Every structure is written in C-alpha cells, then in structure tokens.
C-alpha cells in the first residue's frame, strides 16, 4: 500500500502565506509547524456572558399557583334572541376588545328565543386571591353583566362570588368568596420591573385551568388608554387569561393580564398587563366604597408637537395643550384658557399628554392642586380645586362661529382675510377677543385654516380685533414659520403657517 504523503504546496500559495505572515507579524515555525505570534501581541481577556442559562419557573408555579383562580360567569336572559350559540371563548374575545356581541340564534330554540330568566354561560376568565379572607381581583370585562360568578380554586372547590365593585376605565374588578385561610399573592413593586426581565403568567386560556406561560417585559408605560400606562410583554395570553396575574421572578404580582394585540383573535406576541400599583389603588377604593372616585378639572387636551413647541418658545415637545375649557369648570375658575399648555400638575412634570388625566384622575376631589401653564411665551402658576368625575359628565357645548358682515382686512403675506367678531360671537365662543377668518388661501390654506376659524393669537401675542391682528402681523418675521392660536368650534390648537410651502 503506498504511503500517504501530504500534497505539495504550490509556490504561489506559499508566497501568499509568507506575505500574510509578514503583514500580521506572525510566522510559521520551522521545527514545530505552529503559528508563532509576535511577543507584542495581546490576547483579549474573555468577557463573561451577561446572561447564562434559562430560568426555572417550577418553584414560582408551586408557590403562586394555588392563589390563581378560574372564574366562570352566567347571565340571565329574557325572551330576546339568544347569543349562546357562540362559545364562551368567542364571547370573551368580543368583550375584551370592546366589540358588540352579535345576536346568534341558539341551536334548538325556534326563532332564537329563550325562556325568560334562563341562566346561560356568558364568559370565562382568571383571577387571583388578594387576601386570605376571600377577596379576588380580576378584570372588569370578565364579570361585566354577570348575574352569577363562580370561582374555582386549584383544589377544585367552587364558590359563588359576590361582585364588590368594578371599574371599566381601568378594567379592574374585585369579587368576594366566602372562605378563610386562602393562599394569597404577594404584591410586587412595578417601579423595579425592567424591560427584558423574565415574567410569567398563570391563567385559564380557553378554559384550561392553571396554564403557565412565560416571556419577557417588552416595554413599560405603553399608552393604550386614558388612565393606564400598560406593561407590554411577549407572554402568551389568550381568551381566558384575562384577569390572571403577571408575576416577576420573585413570585410577586406586577400586573393583571388584560389585553392582547391580535388580528386573528389569537396570541401574536404582544400582550398588555395593568400595572399592579394602579390596580391596587383601584381595588382599595372598590373594597372601601364599591366604586372609584376620580378627579377632573374640565379641559379638553391635545398633543404638543415638536414644531409647535419650537415655534412658540416652549423648546422641547412636552405638556398637554388645552384645546377647550368647560364653562364653570375648575379649570375655568382657576383661569386656565384654551391654548394654554399645562406643563406641571401638583409639582409633577407633564412629559406627554397622557400624563395629565392620570395625575388628575388619581387626585381626591376637593383637593387644591398647583398647576403650571405656558401661555404666550410665559410660565404662569395657578391653583385649581379638583372636582369629581360624574357618571354622566356634561360635554362641552359646541359653539360654531357664523359668518357675518363686518370690517375686513387682507393679510396678503399669509393668505388670510379676517373680520372682527361680533359681541354675540364672542359670548357664544366664551372668548374675549380674536378675529374670524373670512377666507384662507395659499400658505394659510396649506396649513389647514378655513373660513369660520377664529385666530386668538399670533406668535404668542393676543389679537383682540383686526387692528391688533394687522399690528402684530406687521412686526413678525414672515420668512420663518408663523404660529397662530386658532379656535375651531370647541377646539383650540396651534397652527403653523410656513412661508413658500417650506
């Protein structure tokens, strides 16, 4: 058998190797055929991995699982078309997305009618035990419209529960079962929760009791509602998980699983949980009085854009723009005006528009609070007495300014024709001054202005009438974007007119 010999190295290849060695300062040794590094070369120290292994959730399940419950509800129906042809999971899907439940005739019931007073299943969800004496927290949409609530523990015991109270705005409800010595959850600190942290959910997806899923925190302070900054996770949440706990790795509840983002009705990798600190604040009120009391100041608010903030001298885009003030409201009595930008409330900065309703809502009615507004280039500090949100809160009356004859002047530079307001129009709009737009063209039209709009200020300067409007306009630099504070119906907002379409 011929001996195996290494293949010869082609001269060109050898030259390439030598050149590479010369370039890098490394050479092949003649005797041991190993790469010899130059003395000055340093090997980078190995960096320890930031994450090693995967978490083990078994101890969490053993510790917290017994405090998680399954919730079934029934509903009394009258002689109306029944919806019970739809299964419980699909009913839960419609409720959690706030969709109207369609009338589906029940099988075996001629004409879709049912016997008056008949009980039928209306939903399924999850919950968790707050205290050993039987208080259970869940979602408001889980028990909404229920005539009977059945709570099933992990040891298969079933209890009829009494609804202590529910709050639709936060989707939090508290029910009570007649039992003692129950295993209760531990409440965690949402402030310590970090994006990327492992979390776990226990619930009853599709009625499958005590199902465990896990994932990470995808985001915090996710704005999807007026009063709640949600926790976003990628934990698998499906119909039936609603009301179940979201747990950190210490076995503490940090949220209530409440919503999902879905195009199909199933889990798509994005789910939302109510922060437990917000939920506990609501549950405490529900347990004490059966309802939630919130503060209100009587303003309609909008976002402050970057362009507007820069044009009016606010700097960064922050605060809440007051677009309307309800007559005889706390805001009106405190001197807040349409066009003000609320930048602080009770000493807390308003970084985004959603911050204000949360802070005001959490204020006890009757409390005197400080409020800072940015008005026409200056900061103003006001004091406001917070009122209580009423169940049927009156809406701000719409006051439309109607065209009427009057003095007109043409502001050719920005494409506006304006007229003085009549006293009746001022009274109707609850304003002291301003000018009504008769027609808008060119740059003004491109900015969205139209006939009937009322200009209250130009470049942070109030305009009480056409004469004042022309005087202010004559002084501004028309080569730069021009900010106008404009009233349209009940809404007030800033509009930027850009020269030459810039």
mmCIF file of N, CA and C in Angstrom, residues 224-288:
data_model
loop_
_atom_site.group_PDB
_atom_site.id
_atom_site.type_symbol
_atom_site.label_atom_id
_atom_site.label_comp_id
_atom_site.label_asym_id
_atom_site.label_seq_id
_atom_site.Cartn_x
_atom_site.Cartn_y
_atom_site.Cartn_z
ATOM 1 N N UNK A 224 -52.059 52.951 25.964
ATOM 2 C CA UNK A 224 -53.181 52.450 25.175
ATOM 3 C C UNK A 224 -54.507 52.900 25.765
ATOM 4 N N UNK A 225 -54.469 53.684 26.821
ATOM 5 C CA UNK A 225 -55.703 54.132 27.450
ATOM 6 C C UNK A 225 -55.506 55.453 28.164
ATOM 7 N N UNK A 226 -56.614 56.030 28.625
ATOM 8 C CA UNK A 226 -56.550 57.335 29.260
ATOM 9 C C UNK A 226 -55.914 57.292 30.642
ATOM 10 N N UNK A 227 -56.182 56.228 31.368
ATOM 11 C CA UNK A 227 -55.777 56.218 32.765
ATOM 12 C C UNK A 227 -54.665 55.221 33.073
ATOM 13 N N UNK A 228 -54.252 54.396 32.110
ATOM 14 C CA UNK A 228 -53.303 53.340 32.418
ATOM 15 C C UNK A 228 -52.100 53.321 31.490
ATOM 16 N N UNK A 229 -50.901 53.313 32.050
ATOM 17 C CA UNK A 229 -49.709 53.023 31.253
ATOM 18 C C UNK A 229 -49.434 51.522 31.344
ATOM 19 N N UNK A 230 -49.720 50.762 30.313
ATOM 20 C CA UNK A 230 -49.670 49.308 30.384
ATOM 21 C C UNK A 230 -48.248 48.767 30.361
ATOM 22 N N UNK A 231 -48.089 47.556 30.887
ATOM 23 C CA UNK A 231 -46.865 46.768 30.745
ATOM 24 C C UNK A 231 -47.041 45.890 29.514
ATOM 25 N N UNK A 232 -46.135 46.003 28.552
ATOM 26 C CA UNK A 232 -46.201 45.157 27.355
ATOM 27 C C UNK A 232 -45.246 43.982 27.529
ATOM 28 N N UNK A 233 -45.716 42.781 27.211
ATOM 29 C CA UNK A 233 -44.892 41.579 27.302
ATOM 30 C C UNK A 233 -45.081 40.733 26.060
ATOM 31 N N UNK A 234 -44.243 39.686 25.923
ATOM 32 C CA UNK A 234 -44.462 38.702 24.863
ATOM 33 C C UNK A 234 -44.937 37.379 25.449
ATOM 34 N N UNK A 235 -45.475 37.436 26.673
ATOM 35 C CA UNK A 235 -46.036 36.245 27.307
ATOM 36 C C UNK A 235 -47.301 35.842 26.558
ATOM 37 N N UNK A 236 -47.443 34.562 26.270
ATOM 38 C CA UNK A 236 -48.613 34.081 25.527
ATOM 39 C C UNK A 236 -49.876 34.268 26.367
ATOM 40 N N UNK A 237 -50.756 35.152 25.908
ATOM 41 C CA UNK A 237 -52.026 35.441 26.568
ATOM 42 C C UNK A 237 -53.139 35.212 25.551
ATOM 43 N N UNK A 238 -54.137 34.432 25.931
ATOM 44 C CA UNK A 238 -55.251 34.117 25.041
ATOM 45 C C UNK A 238 -56.566 34.311 25.780
ATOM 46 N N UNK A 239 -57.706 34.275 25.072
ATOM 47 C CA UNK A 239 -59.001 34.388 25.748
ATOM 48 C C UNK A 239 -59.098 33.413 26.913
ATOM 49 N N UNK A 240 -59.456 33.925 28.081
ATOM 50 C CA UNK A 240 -59.497 33.128 29.302
ATOM 51 C C UNK A 240 -58.377 33.490 30.257
ATOM 52 N N UNK A 241 -57.296 34.070 29.730
ATOM 53 C CA UNK A 241 -56.204 34.563 30.581
ATOM 54 C C UNK A 241 -56.570 35.873 31.271
ATOM 55 N N UNK A 242 -57.573 36.557 30.768
ATOM 56 C CA UNK A 242 -57.936 37.872 31.307
ATOM 57 C C UNK A 242 -58.164 37.804 32.803
ATOM 58 N N UNK A 243 -57.538 38.724 33.528
ATOM 59 C CA UNK A 243 -57.700 38.792 34.975
ATOM 60 C C UNK A 243 -56.660 38.033 35.749
ATOM 61 N N UNK A 244 -55.859 37.217 35.072
ATOM 62 C CA UNK A 244 -54.822 36.446 35.745
ATOM 63 C C UNK A 244 -53.608 37.294 36.064
ATOM 64 N N UNK A 245 -52.729 36.798 36.953
ATOM 65 C CA UNK A 245 -51.580 37.603 37.376
ATOM 66 C C UNK A 245 -50.400 37.499 36.426
ATOM 67 N N UNK A 246 -49.657 38.609 36.331
ATOM 68 C CA UNK A 246 -48.345 38.624 35.697
ATOM 69 C C UNK A 246 -47.334 38.687 36.835
ATOM 70 N N UNK A 247 -46.393 37.738 36.868
ATOM 71 C CA UNK A 247 -45.502 37.553 38.005
ATOM 72 C C UNK A 247 -44.053 37.809 37.634
ATOM 73 N N UNK A 248 -43.301 38.408 38.550
ATOM 74 C CA UNK A 248 -41.863 38.521 38.344
ATOM 75 C C UNK A 248 -41.166 37.274 38.886
ATOM 76 N N UNK A 249 -39.843 37.239 38.794
ATOM 77 C CA UNK A 249 -39.112 36.040 39.187
ATOM 78 C C UNK A 249 -39.041 35.868 40.703
ATOM 79 N N UNK A 250 -39.529 36.838 41.452
ATOM 80 C CA UNK A 250 -39.601 36.699 42.902
ATOM 81 C C UNK A 250 -40.954 36.172 43.341
ATOM 82 N N UNK A 251 -41.812 35.862 42.358
ATOM 83 C CA UNK A 251 -43.129 35.337 42.683
ATOM 84 C C UNK A 251 -44.116 36.401 43.102
ATOM 85 N N UNK A 252 -43.849 37.668 42.738
ATOM 86 C CA UNK A 252 -44.724 38.773 43.100
ATOM 87 C C UNK A 252 -45.557 39.204 41.897
ATOM 88 N N UNK A 253 -46.780 39.604 42.160
ATOM 89 C CA UNK A 253 -47.655 40.071 41.087
ATOM 90 C C UNK A 253 -47.264 41.494 40.716
ATOM 91 N N UNK A 254 -46.964 41.707 39.444
ATOM 92 C CA UNK A 254 -46.623 43.043 38.961
ATOM 93 C C UNK A 254 -47.677 43.590 37.993
ATOM 94 N N UNK A 255 -48.630 42.755 37.595
ATOM 95 C CA UNK A 255 -49.656 43.222 36.671
ATOM 96 C C UNK A 255 -50.813 42.250 36.561
ATOM 97 N N UNK A 256 -51.892 42.728 35.933
ATOM 98 C CA UNK A 256 -53.048 41.889 35.621
ATOM 99 C C UNK A 256 -53.134 41.769 34.106
ATOM 100 N N UNK A 257 -53.094 40.568 33.591
ATOM 101 C CA UNK A 257 -53.183 40.355 32.153
ATOM 102 C C UNK A 257 -54.566 40.780 31.674
ATOM 103 N N UNK A 258 -54.582 41.720 30.717
ATOM 104 C CA UNK A 258 -55.855 42.346 30.366
ATOM 105 C C UNK A 258 -56.158 42.374 28.885
ATOM 106 N N UNK A 259 -55.156 42.686 28.035
ATOM 107 C CA UNK A 259 -55.425 42.880 26.612
ATOM 108 C C UNK A 259 -54.350 42.188 25.776
ATOM 109 N N UNK A 260 -54.701 41.957 24.524
ATOM 110 C CA UNK A 260 -53.730 41.464 23.559
ATOM 111 C C UNK A 260 -53.854 42.285 22.285
ATOM 112 N N UNK A 261 -52.789 42.298 21.508
ATOM 113 C CA UNK A 261 -52.869 42.840 20.151
ATOM 114 C C UNK A 261 -52.995 41.648 19.224
ATOM 115 N N UNK A 262 -54.052 41.622 18.438
ATOM 116 C CA UNK A 262 -54.277 40.462 17.584
ATOM 117 C C UNK A 262 -55.092 40.848 16.363
ATOM 118 N N UNK A 263 -54.742 40.247 15.243
ATOM 119 C CA UNK A 263 -55.542 40.407 14.032
ATOM 120 C C UNK A 263 -56.432 39.199 13.786
ATOM 121 N N UNK A 264 -56.191 38.141 14.550
ATOM 122 C CA UNK A 264 -56.928 36.901 14.324
ATOM 123 C C UNK A 264 -57.731 36.463 15.530
ATOM 124 N N UNK A 265 -57.531 37.111 16.689
ATOM 125 C CA UNK A 265 -58.177 36.689 17.922
ATOM 126 C C UNK A 265 -57.267 35.844 18.776
ATOM 127 N N UNK A 266 -56.163 35.344 18.209
ATOM 128 C CA UNK A 266 -55.201 34.543 18.952
ATOM 129 C C UNK A 266 -53.982 35.353 19.305
ATOM 130 N N UNK A 267 -53.088 34.750 20.083
ATOM 131 C CA UNK A 267 -51.887 35.440 20.543
ATOM 132 C C UNK A 267 -50.927 35.683 19.383
ATOM 133 N N UNK A 268 -50.381 36.917 19.301
ATOM 134 C CA UNK A 268 -49.459 37.274 18.225
ATOM 135 C C UNK A 268 -48.162 37.883 18.763
ATOM 136 N N UNK A 269 -47.836 37.615 20.032
ATOM 137 C CA UNK A 269 -46.567 38.074 20.566
ATOM 138 C C UNK A 269 -46.603 39.400 21.293
ATOM 139 N N UNK A 270 -47.777 40.034 21.369
ATOM 140 C CA UNK A 270 -47.897 41.307 22.077
ATOM 141 C C UNK A 270 -49.095 41.225 23.019
ATOM 142 N N UNK A 271 -48.829 41.363 24.302
ATOM 143 C CA UNK A 271 -49.905 41.369 25.284
ATOM 144 C C UNK A 271 -49.668 42.493 26.277
ATOM 145 N N UNK A 272 -50.732 42.917 26.943
ATOM 146 C CA UNK A 272 -50.659 44.062 27.839
ATOM 147 C C UNK A 272 -51.211 43.693 29.209
ATOM 148 N N UNK A 273 -50.551 44.206 30.242
ATOM 149 C CA UNK A 273 -50.979 43.965 31.616
ATOM 150 C C UNK A 273 -51.151 45.293 32.335
ATOM 151 N N UNK A 274 -52.159 45.366 33.200
ATOM 152 C CA UNK A 274 -52.403 46.545 34.023
ATOM 153 C C UNK A 274 -51.368 46.555 35.146
ATOM 154 N N UNK A 275 -50.605 47.619 35.305
ATOM 155 C CA UNK A 275 -49.638 47.673 36.409
ATOM 156 C C UNK A 275 -50.328 47.464 37.751
ATOM 157 N N UNK A 276 -49.731 46.639 38.600
ATOM 158 C CA UNK A 276 -50.412 46.254 39.835
ATOM 159 C C UNK A 276 -50.580 47.418 40.791
ATOM 160 N N UNK A 277 -49.688 48.412 40.761
ATOM 161 C CA UNK A 277 -49.864 49.545 41.669
ATOM 162 C C UNK A 277 -51.126 50.328 41.332
ATOM 163 N N UNK A 278 -51.402 50.488 40.016
ATOM 164 C CA UNK A 278 -52.633 51.151 39.600
ATOM 165 C C UNK A 278 -53.849 50.311 39.990
ATOM 166 N N UNK A 279 -53.736 48.991 39.793
ATOM 167 C CA UNK A 279 -54.854 48.098 40.092
ATOM 168 C C UNK A 279 -55.160 48.065 41.581
ATOM 169 N N UNK A 280 -54.134 48.060 42.415
ATOM 170 C CA UNK A 280 -54.349 48.038 43.865
ATOM 171 C C UNK A 280 -55.008 49.331 44.329
ATOM 172 N N UNK A 281 -54.604 50.452 43.739
ATOM 173 C CA UNK A 281 -55.216 51.734 44.087
ATOM 174 C C UNK A 281 -56.722 51.694 43.799
ATOM 175 N N UNK A 282 -57.084 51.102 42.667
ATOM 176 C CA UNK A 282 -58.495 50.976 42.309
ATOM 177 C C UNK A 282 -59.195 49.989 43.237
ATOM 178 N N UNK A 283 -58.558 48.843 43.477
ATOM 179 C CA UNK A 283 -59.196 47.802 44.302
ATOM 180 C C UNK A 283 -59.433 48.283 45.729
ATOM 181 N N UNK A 284 -58.527 49.108 46.251
ATOM 182 C CA UNK A 284 -58.729 49.634 47.604
ATOM 183 C C UNK A 284 -60.006 50.463 47.684
ATOM 184 N N UNK A 285 -60.244 51.279 46.646
ATOM 185 C CA UNK A 285 -61.477 52.071 46.626
ATOM 186 C C UNK A 285 -62.707 51.194 46.447
ATOM 187 N N UNK A 286 -62.573 50.185 45.594
ATOM 188 C CA UNK A 286 -63.710 49.281 45.380
ATOM 189 C C UNK A 286 -64.077 48.542 46.663
ATOM 190 N N UNK A 287 -63.077 48.095 47.405
ATOM 191 C CA UNK A 287 -63.346 47.380 48.648
ATOM 192 C C UNK A 287 -63.912 48.301 49.720
ATOM 193 N N UNK A 288 -63.519 49.569 49.682
ATOM 194 C CA UNK A 288 -63.978 50.510 50.705
ATOM 195 C C UNK A 288 -65.371 51.055 50.414
#
